[in-house]
Coordinates of C-alpha atoms in Angstrom, one line a residue:
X1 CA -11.0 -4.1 38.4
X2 CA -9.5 -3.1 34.7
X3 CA -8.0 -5.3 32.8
X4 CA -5.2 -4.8 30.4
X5 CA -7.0 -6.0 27.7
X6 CA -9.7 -2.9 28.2
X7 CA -7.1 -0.5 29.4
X8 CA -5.8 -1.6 25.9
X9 CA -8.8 -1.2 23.8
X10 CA -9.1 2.4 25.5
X11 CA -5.4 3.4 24.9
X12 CA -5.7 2.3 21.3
X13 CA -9.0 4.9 21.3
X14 CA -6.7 7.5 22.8
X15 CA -4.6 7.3 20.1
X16 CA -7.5 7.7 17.5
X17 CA -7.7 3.5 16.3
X18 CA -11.6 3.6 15.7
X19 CA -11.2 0.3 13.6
X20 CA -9.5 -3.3 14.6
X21 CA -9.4 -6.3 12.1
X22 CA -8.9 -9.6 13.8
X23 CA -9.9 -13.2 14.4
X24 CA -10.9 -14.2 18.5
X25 CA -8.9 -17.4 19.7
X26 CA -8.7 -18.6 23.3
X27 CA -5.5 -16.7 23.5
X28 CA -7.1 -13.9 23.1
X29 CA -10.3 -14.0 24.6
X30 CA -9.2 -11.0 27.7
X31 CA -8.1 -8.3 24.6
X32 CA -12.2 -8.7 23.4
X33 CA -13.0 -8.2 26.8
X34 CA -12.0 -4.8 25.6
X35 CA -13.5 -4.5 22.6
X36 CA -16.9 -4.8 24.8
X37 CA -16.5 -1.4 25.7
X38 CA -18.0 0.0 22.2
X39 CA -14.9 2.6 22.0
X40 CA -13.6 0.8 18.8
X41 CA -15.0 -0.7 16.3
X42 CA -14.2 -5.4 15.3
X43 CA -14.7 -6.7 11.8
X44 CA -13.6 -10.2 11.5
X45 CA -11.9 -11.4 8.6
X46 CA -11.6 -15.0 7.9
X47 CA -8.0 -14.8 7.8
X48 CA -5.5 -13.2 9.5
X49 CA -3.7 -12.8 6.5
X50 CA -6.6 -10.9 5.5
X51 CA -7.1 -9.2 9.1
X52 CA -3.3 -7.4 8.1
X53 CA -4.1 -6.9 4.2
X54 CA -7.4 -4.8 6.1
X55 CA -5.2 -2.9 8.1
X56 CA -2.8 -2.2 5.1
X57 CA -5.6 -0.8 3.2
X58 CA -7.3 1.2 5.7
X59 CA -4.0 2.9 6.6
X60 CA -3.2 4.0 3.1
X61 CA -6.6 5.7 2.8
X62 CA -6.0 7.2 6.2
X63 CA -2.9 7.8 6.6
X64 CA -3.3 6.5 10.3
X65 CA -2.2 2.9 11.1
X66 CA -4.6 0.0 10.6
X67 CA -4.8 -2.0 13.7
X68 CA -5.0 -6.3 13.9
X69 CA -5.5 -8.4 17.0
X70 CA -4.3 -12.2 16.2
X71 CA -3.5 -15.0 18.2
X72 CA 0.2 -16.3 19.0
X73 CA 1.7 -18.7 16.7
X74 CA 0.2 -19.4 13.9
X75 CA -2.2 -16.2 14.2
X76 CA 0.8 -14.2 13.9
X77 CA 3.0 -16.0 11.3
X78 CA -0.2 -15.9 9.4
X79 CA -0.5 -12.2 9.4
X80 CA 3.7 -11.8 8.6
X81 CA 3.1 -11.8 4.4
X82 CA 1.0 -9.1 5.5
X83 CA 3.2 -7.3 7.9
X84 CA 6.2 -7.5 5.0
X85 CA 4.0 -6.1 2.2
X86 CA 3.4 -3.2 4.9
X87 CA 6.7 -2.7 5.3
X88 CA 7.8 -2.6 1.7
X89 CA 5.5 0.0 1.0
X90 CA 5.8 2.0 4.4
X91 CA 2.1 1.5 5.7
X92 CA 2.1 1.7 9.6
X93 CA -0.1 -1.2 10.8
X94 CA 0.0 -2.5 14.7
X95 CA 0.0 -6.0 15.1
X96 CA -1.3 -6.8 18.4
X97 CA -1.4 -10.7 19.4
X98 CA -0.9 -12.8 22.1
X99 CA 2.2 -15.2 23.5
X100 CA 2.1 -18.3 25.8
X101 CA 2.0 -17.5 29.3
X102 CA 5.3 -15.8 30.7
X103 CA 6.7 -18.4 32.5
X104 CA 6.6 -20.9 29.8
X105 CA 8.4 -18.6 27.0
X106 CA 11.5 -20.0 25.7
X107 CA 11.1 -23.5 27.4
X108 CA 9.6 -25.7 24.7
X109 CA 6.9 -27.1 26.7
X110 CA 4.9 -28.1 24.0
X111 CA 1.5 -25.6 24.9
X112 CA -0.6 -24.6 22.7
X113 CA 0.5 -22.2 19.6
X114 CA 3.7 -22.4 21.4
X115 CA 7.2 -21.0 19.0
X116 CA 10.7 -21.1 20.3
X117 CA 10.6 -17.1 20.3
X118 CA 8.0 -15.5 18.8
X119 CA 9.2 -12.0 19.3
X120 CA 12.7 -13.1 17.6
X121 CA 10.9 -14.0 14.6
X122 CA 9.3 -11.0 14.7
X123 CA 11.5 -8.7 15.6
X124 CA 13.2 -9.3 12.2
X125 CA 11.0 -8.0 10.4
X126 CA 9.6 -4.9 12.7
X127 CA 10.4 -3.5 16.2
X128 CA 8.2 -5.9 18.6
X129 CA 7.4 -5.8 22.1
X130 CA 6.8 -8.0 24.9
X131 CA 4.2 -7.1 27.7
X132 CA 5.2 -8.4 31.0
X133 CA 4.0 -5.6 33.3
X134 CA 0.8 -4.0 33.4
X135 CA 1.8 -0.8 34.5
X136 CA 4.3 -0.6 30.9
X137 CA 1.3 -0.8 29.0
X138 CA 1.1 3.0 27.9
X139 CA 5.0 3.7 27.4
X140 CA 4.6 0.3 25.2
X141 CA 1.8 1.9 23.4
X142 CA 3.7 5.0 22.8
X143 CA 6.8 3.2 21.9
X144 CA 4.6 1.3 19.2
X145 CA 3.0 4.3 17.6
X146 CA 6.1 6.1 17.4
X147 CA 8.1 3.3 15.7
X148 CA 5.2 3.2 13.3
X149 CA 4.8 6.8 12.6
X150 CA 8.0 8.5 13.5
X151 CA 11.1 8.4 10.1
X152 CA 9.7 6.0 7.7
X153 CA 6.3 4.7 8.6
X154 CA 5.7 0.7 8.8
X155 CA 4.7 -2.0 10.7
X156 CA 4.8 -2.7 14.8
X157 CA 4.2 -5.5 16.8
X158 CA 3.0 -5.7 20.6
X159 CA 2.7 -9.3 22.0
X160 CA 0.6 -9.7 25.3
X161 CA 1.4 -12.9 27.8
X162 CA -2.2 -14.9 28.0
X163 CA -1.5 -14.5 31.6
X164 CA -1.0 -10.8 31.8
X165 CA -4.2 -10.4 29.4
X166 CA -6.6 -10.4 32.6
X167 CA -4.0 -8.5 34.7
X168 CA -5.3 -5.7 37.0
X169 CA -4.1 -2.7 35.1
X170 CA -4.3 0.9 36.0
X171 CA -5.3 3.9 34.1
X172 CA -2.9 5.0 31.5
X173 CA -1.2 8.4 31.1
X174 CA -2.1 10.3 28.1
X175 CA -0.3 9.3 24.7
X176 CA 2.9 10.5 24.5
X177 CA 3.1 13.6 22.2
X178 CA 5.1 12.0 19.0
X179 CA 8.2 14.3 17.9
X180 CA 7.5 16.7 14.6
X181 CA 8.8 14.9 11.5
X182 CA 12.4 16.3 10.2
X183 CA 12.6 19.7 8.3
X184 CA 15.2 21.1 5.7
X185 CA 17.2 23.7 7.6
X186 CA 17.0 27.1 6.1
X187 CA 20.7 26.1 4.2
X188 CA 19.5 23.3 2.3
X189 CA 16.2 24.9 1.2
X190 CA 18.4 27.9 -0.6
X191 CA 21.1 25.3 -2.0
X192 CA 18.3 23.2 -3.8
X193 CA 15.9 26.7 -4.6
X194 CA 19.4 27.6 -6.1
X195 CA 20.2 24.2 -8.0
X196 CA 16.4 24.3 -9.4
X197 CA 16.8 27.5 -10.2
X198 CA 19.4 27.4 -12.7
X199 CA 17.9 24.1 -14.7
X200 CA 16.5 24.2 -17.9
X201 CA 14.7 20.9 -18.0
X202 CA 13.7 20.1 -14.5
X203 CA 12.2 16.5 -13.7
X204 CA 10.3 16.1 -10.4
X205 CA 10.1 12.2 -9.4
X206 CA 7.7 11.6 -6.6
X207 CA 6.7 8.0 -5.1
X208 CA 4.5 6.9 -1.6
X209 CA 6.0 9.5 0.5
X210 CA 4.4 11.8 -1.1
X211 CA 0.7 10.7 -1.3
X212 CA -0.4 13.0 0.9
X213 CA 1.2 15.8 -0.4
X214 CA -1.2 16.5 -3.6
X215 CA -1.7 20.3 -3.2
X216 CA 2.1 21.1 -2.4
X217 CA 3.3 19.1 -5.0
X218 CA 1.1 20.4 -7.9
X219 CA 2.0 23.8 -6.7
X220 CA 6.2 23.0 -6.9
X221 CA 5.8 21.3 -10.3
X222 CA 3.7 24.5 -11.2
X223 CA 6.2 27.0 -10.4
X224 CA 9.2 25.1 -11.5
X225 CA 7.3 24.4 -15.0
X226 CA 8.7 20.3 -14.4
X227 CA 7.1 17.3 -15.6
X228 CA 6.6 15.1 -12.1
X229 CA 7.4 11.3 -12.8
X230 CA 4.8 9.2 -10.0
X231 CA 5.4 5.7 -9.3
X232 CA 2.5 3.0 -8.6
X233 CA 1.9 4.3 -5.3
X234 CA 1.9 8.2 -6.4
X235 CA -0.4 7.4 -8.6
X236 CA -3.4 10.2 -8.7
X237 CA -1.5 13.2 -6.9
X238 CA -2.0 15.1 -10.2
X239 CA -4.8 13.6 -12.5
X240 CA -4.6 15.4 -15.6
X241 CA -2.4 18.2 -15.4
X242 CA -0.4 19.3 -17.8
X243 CA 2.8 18.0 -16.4
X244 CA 1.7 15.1 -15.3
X245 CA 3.7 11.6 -16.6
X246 CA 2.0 8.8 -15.0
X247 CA 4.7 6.1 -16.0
X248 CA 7.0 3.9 -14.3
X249 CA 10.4 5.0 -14.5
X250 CA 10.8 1.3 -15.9
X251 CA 9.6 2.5 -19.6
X252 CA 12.4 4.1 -21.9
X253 CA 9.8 6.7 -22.8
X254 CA 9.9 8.1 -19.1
X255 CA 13.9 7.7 -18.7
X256 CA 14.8 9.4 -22.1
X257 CA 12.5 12.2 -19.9
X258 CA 15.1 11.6 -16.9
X259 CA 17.8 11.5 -18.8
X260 CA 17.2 14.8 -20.6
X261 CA 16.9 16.7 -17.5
X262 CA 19.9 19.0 -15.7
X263 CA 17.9 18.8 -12.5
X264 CA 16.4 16.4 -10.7
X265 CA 14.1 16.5 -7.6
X266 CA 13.0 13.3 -6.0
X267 CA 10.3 13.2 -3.1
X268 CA 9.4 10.1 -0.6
X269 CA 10.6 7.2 -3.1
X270 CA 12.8 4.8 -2.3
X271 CA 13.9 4.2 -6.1
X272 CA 13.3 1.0 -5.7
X273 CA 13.2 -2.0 -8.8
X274 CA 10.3 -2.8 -9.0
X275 CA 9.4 0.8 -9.9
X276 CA 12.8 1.8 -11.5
X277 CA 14.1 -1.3 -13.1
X278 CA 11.4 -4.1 -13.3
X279 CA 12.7 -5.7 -16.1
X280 CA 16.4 -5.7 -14.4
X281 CA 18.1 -4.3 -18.1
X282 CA 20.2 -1.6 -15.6
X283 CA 19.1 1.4 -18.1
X284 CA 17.7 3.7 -15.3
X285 CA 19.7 6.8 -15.9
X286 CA 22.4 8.4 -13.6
X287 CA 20.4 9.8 -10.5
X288 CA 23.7 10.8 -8.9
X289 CA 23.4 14.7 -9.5
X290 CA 18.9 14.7 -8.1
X291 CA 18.0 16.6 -5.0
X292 CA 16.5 14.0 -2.6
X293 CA 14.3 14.3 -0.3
X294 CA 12.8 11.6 2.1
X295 CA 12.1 11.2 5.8
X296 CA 14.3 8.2 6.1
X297 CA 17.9 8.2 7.1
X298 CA 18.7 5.3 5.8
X299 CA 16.9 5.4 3.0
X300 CA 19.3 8.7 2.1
X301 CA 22.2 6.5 2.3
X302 CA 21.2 4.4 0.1
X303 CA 21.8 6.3 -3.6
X304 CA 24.1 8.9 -4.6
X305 CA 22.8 12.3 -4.5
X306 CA 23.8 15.7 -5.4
X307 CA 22.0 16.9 -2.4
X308 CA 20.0 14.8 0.0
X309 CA 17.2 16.3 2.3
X310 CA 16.0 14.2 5.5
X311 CA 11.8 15.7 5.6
X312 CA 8.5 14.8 4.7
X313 CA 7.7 15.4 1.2
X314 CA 4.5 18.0 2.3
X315 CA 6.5 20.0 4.5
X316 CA 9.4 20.2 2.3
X317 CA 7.3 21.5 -1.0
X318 CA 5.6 23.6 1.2
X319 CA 8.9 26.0 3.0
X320 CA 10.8 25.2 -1.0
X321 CA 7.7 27.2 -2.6
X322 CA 8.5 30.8 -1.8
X323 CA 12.3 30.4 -2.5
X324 CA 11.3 29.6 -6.0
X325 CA 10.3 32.1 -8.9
X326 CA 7.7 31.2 -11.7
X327 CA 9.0 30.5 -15.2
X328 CA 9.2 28.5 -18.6
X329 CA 10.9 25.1 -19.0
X330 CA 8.9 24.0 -21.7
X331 CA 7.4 21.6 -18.7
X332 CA 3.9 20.6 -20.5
X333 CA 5.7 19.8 -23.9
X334 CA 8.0 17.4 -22.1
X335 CA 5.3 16.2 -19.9
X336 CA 3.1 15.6 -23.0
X337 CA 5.6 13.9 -25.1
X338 CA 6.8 11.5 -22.4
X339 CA 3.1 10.6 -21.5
X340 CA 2.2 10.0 -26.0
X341 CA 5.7 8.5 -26.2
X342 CA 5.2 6.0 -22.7
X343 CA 1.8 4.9 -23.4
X344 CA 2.9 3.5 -26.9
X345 CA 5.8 1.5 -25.4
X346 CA 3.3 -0.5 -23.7
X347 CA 2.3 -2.3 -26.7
X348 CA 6.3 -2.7 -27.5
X349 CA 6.3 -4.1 -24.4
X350 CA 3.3 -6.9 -24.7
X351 CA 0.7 -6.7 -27.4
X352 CA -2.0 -7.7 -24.8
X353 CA -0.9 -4.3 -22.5
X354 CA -3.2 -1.9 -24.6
X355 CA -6.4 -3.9 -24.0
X356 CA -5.3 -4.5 -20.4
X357 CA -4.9 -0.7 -19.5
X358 CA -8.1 0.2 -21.4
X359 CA -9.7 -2.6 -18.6
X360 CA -8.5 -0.3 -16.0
X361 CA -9.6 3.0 -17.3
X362 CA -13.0 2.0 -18.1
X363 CA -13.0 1.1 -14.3
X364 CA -12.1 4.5 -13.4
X365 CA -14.4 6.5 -16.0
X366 CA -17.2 3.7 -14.9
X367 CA -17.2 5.3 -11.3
X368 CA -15.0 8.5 -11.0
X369 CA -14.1 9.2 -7.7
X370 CA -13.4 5.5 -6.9
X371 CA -10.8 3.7 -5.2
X372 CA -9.1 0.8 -7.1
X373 CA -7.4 -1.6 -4.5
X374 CA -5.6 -4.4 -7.5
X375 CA -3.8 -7.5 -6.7
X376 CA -1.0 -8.8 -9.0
X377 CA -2.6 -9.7 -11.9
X378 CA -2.3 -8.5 -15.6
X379 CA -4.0 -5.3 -16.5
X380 CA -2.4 -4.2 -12.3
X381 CA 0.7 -4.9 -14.2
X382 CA 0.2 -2.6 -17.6
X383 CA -1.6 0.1 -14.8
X384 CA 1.5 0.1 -12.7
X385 CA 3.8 1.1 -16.4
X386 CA 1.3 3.6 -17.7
X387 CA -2.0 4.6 -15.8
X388 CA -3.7 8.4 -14.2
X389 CA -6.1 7.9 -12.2
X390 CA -8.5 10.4 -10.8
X391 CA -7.8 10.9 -7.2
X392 CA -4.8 10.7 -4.9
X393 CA -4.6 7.6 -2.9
X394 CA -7.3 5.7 -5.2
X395 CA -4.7 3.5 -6.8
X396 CA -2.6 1.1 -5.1
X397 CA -2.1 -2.1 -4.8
X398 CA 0.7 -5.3 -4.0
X399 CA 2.1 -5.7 -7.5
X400 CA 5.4 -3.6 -6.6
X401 CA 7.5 -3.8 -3.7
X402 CA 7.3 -7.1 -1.7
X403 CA 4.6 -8.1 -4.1
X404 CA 1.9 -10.3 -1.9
X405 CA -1.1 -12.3 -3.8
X406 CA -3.8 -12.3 -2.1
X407 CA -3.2 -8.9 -1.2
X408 CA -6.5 -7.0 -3.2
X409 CA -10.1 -8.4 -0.9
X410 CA -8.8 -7.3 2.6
X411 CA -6.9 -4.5 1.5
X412 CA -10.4 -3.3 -1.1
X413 CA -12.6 -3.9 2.6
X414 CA -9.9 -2.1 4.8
X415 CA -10.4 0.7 1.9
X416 CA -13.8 0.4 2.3
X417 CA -14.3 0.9 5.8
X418 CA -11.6 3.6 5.4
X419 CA -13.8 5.7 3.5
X420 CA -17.1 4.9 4.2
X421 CA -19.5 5.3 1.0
X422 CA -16.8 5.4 -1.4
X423 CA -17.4 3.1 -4.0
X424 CA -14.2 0.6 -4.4
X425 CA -13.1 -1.6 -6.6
X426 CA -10.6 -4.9 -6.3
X427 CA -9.1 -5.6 -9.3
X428 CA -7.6 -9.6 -9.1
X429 CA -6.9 -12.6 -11.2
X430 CA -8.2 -16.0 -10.7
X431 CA -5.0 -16.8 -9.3
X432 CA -4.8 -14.5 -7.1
X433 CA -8.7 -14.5 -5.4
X434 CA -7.4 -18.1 -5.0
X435 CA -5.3 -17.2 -2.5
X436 CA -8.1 -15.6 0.1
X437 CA -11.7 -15.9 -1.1
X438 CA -13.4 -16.2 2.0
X439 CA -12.6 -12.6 2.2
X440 CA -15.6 -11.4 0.3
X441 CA -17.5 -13.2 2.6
X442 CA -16.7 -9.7 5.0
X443 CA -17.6 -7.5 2.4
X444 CA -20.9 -9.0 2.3
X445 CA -21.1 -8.9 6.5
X446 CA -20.4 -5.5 6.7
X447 CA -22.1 -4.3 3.8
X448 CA -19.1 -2.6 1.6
X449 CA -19.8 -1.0 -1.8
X450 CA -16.8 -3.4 -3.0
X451 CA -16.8 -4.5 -6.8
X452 CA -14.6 -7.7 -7.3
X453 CA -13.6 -7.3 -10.8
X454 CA -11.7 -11.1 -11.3
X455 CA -9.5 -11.1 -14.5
X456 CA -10.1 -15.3 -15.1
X457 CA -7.5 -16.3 -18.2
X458 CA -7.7 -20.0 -15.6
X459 CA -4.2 -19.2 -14.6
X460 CA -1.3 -17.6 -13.7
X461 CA -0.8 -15.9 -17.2
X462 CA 2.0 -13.7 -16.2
X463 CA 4.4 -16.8 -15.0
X464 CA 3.5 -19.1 -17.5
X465 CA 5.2 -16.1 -20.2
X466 CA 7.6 -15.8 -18.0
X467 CA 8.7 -19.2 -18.1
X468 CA 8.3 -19.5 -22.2
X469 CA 10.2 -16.6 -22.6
X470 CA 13.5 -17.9 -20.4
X471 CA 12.5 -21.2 -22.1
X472 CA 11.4 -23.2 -20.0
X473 CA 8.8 -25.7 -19.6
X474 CA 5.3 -24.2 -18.4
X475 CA 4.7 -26.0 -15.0
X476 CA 2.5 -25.3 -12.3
X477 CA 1.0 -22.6 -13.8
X478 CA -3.0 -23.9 -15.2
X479 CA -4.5 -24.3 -11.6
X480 CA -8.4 -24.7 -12.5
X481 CA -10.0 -21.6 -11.6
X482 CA -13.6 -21.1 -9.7
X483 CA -16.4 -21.1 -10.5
X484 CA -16.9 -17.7 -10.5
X485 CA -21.0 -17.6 -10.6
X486 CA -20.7 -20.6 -8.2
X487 CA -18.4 -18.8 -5.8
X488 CA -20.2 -15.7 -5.9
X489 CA -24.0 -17.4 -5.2
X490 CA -21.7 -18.8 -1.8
X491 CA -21.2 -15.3 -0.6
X492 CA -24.4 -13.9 -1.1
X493 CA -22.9 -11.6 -4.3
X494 CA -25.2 -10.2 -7.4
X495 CA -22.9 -11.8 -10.5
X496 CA -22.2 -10.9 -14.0
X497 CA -19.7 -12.5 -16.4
X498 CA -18.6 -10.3 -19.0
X499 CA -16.0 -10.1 -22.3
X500 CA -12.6 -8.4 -21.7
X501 CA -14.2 -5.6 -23.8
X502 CA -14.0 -1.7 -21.8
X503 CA -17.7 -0.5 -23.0
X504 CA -19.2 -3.9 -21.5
X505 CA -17.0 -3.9 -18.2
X506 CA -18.3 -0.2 -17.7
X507 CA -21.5 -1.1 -18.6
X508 CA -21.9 -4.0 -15.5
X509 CA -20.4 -1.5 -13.3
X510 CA -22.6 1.2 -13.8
X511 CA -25.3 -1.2 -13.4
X512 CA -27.3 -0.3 -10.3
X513 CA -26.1 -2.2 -6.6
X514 CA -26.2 -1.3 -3.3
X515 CA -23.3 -3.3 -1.7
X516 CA -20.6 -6.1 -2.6
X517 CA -21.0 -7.6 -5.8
X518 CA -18.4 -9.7 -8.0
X519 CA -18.2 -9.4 -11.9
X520 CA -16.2 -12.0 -13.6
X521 CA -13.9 -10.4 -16.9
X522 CA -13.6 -13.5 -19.5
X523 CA -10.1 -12.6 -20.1
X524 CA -8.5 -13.6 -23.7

């Protein structure tokens, strides 16, 4: 006999999941059952918070969703802050737990893990499914990859009964083939070839939706001579080139860019606050006249536009390219004097944002080629406004969007595992590692080349300013911090304590280490 939980496990490997992050509970015991089989891969977490921040990470180095198996109740509602970041920042993650036996749901019988409706509180948040029949097994399967990775990717949910678990189950058909993602027609590729073709200033903005699209989108900006705007999560698609403005559209420096242009092109960004208008002063220029382009209908509906364009970002660039003809906008001088002109704001901004960027690039020159996975803490912040890093998909983190703490160890070990060898980096305040430091714990398991670069200014920095700024009484905000050598020598990590000085940060970085290690930054 077959039980669901290995026909599961196996229709999970059909669908290429080689990785699962979760925590075993006795409502879950049948889905290990699976797991036995060797076709994918378990690392536990000590959270299951942390079990979805892994699966967050490892999607958005793979571009294929990150998979967690929790228990029902508090399992689950553990991994929803997780679940929400994912969603925020369109990262297709499956969430597969369990539920209380099918006869009991909805009764209030008082059993174990037991919620009123689990799938309602769910289902708020992401499509969900109940599993009541063995035999639906694949069709839910397919129904869950295609919510995740069909329109605007995010998170799914799948809840098994602990009494269908054990279930006979018989083999399941072949995944369902998912549906191509939109195209432009042929109509709307020569109405916006012939709106960029008459601009003068061009101005390509480009956000997560287009992360994977790092050679077609250097080419476009190339043959349209435009400077191309990336938010945090675009960060990288075009390290170094000549029309390359890594700045928030946030800063003055990048919307006088905006503002100055006659056409705009926007690809897979949701224009969303936290990227746009983080300090909420409504100065984000008029984006009613952009071409837009995303995969989300929605999402389309959401802002005026000249033009709007339901496609993936890669496809798009890619059938735009030969409608377009080569010439001079004057794209690298407007490129350059945004970048000079944004970088300087940052000190307008906060005094402190100079020496906090400078943090972040000696992380990156320290060890080029490296992922940096950051949490919300300070120099994250003055990254996010101004900061190029050196390879697509190397920078992200939870400080936009939904905005998780606790968000950079499990997402730094998804990462990891995600690219196996890479060395990565998690960038987090004291506050923040606070939130989930058993995490490093894994790194140390499964023997991660994960740095744990802790900003320590013993507290949460960023809110106490806050609050003297509105003028109000700093509360709340001096929570004593670890220990930091303490903590490490606990999970078995090499330690170093250095100054918030760049040359000795990548100086402890490039010292030699063969897996996790944690290096505290004495921050001023």
């Amino acid at each position: 006999m077959t039980t669901v939980g290995e026909r599961l496990v196996q229709g999970l490997a059909a669908r290429g999941v080689e990785v699962v992050f979760g925590i075993p509970g006795v409502h879950t015991i049948e889905l290990y059952r699976g797991l036995a089989q060797g076709l994918v891969r378990h690392v536990t977490p000590r959270h299951e918070q942390g079990a979805g921040f892994m699966a967050d990470g490892y999607a958005r180095v793979t571009g294929r969703p990150g998979v967690a198996f929790v228990i029902t109740g508090p399992g689950l509602t553990n991994t929803l802050t997780a679940m929400a970041q994912a969603r925020a920042d369109s990262i297709p993650m499956l969430v597969i737990s369990g539920v209380n036996r099918r006869a009991s749901l909805g009764r209030g019988l008082g059993l174990l893990h037991e919620l009123p409706d689990q799938a309602a509180m769910v289902r708020a948040l992401c499509p969900t499914e109940t599993l009541t029949d063995p035999a639906q097994l694949g069709p839910a399967l397919d129904r869950a990859f295609a919510a995740m990775l069909t329109g605007r990717p995010g998170p799914a949910h799948l809840e098994i009964p602990t009494d269908v678990m054990g279930l006979p189950c018989p083999d399941l058909p072949p995944p369902a083939v998912l549906p191509p993602p939109p195209t432009a027609t042929p109509q709307t590729l020569a109405e916006a070839a012939a709106l960029l073709a008459r601009a003068q200033r061009p101005v390509i903005l480009i956000g997560g939706g287009a992360r994977f699209a790092e050679e077609e989108t250097r080419a476009l900006a190339e043959a349209l001579d435009a400077p191309v705007i990336q938010t945090a999560n675009a960060r990288g698609l075009m390290h170094g080139h000549p029309l390359t403005v890594p700045a928030s559209p946030s800063l003055e420096a990048t919307r006088d860019l905006i503002r100055a242009a006659d056409a705009i092109l926007a690809l897979g960004t949701e224009l969303g606050p936290t990227d746009y208008d983080m300090y909420v002063n409504h100065r984000l220029p008029d984006l009613s006249g952009m071409i837009r382009v995303d995969l989300c209908a929605r999402q389309l509906a959401r802002h005026p536009a000249r033009l709007t364009i339901q496609a993936e970002a890669r496809s798009f660039a890619a059938a735009l390219l030969p409608l377009l003809s080569p010439r001079h906008a004057q794209g690298a001088e407007r490129a350059a004097t945004a970048r000079k002109a944004a970088r300087a704001e940052l000190a307008t901004l906060h005094p402190a944002m100079p020496e906090q960027l400078a943090m972040v690039e000696a992380i990156r020159d320290a060890a080029p080629g490296s992922l940096i996975v950051g949490d919300s803490t300070q120099p994250v912040y003055a990254a996010n406004l101004f900061y190029d890093h050196d390879r697509p998909r190397g920078w992200f983190n939870a400080a936009t969007g939904y905005g998780a703490l606790g968000y950079g160890p499990g997402a730094a070990i998804g990462a990891a595992i995600a690219a196996p060898g890479t060395p990565v980096t998690c960038l987090i305040g004291d506050g923040g590692l606070g939130f989930d430091p058993a995490e490093l714990r894994v790194a140390v398991d499964e023997g991660l080349p994960v740095t744990f670069v802790v900003w320590n200014n013993a507290a949460f920095r960023e809110i106490a300013e806050a609050m003297t700024a509105a003028q109000t009484p700093v509360i709340g905000c001096s929570p004593s911090p670890f220990d930091m050598s303490h903590l490490a020598a606990a999970c078995g990590l090499p330690f170093a304590r250095v100054p918030q000085d760049p040359k000795a940060l990548a100086a402890a970085l490039r010292a030699p280490c063969d897996g996790p290690r944690l290096i505290e930054v004495q921050a001023r």
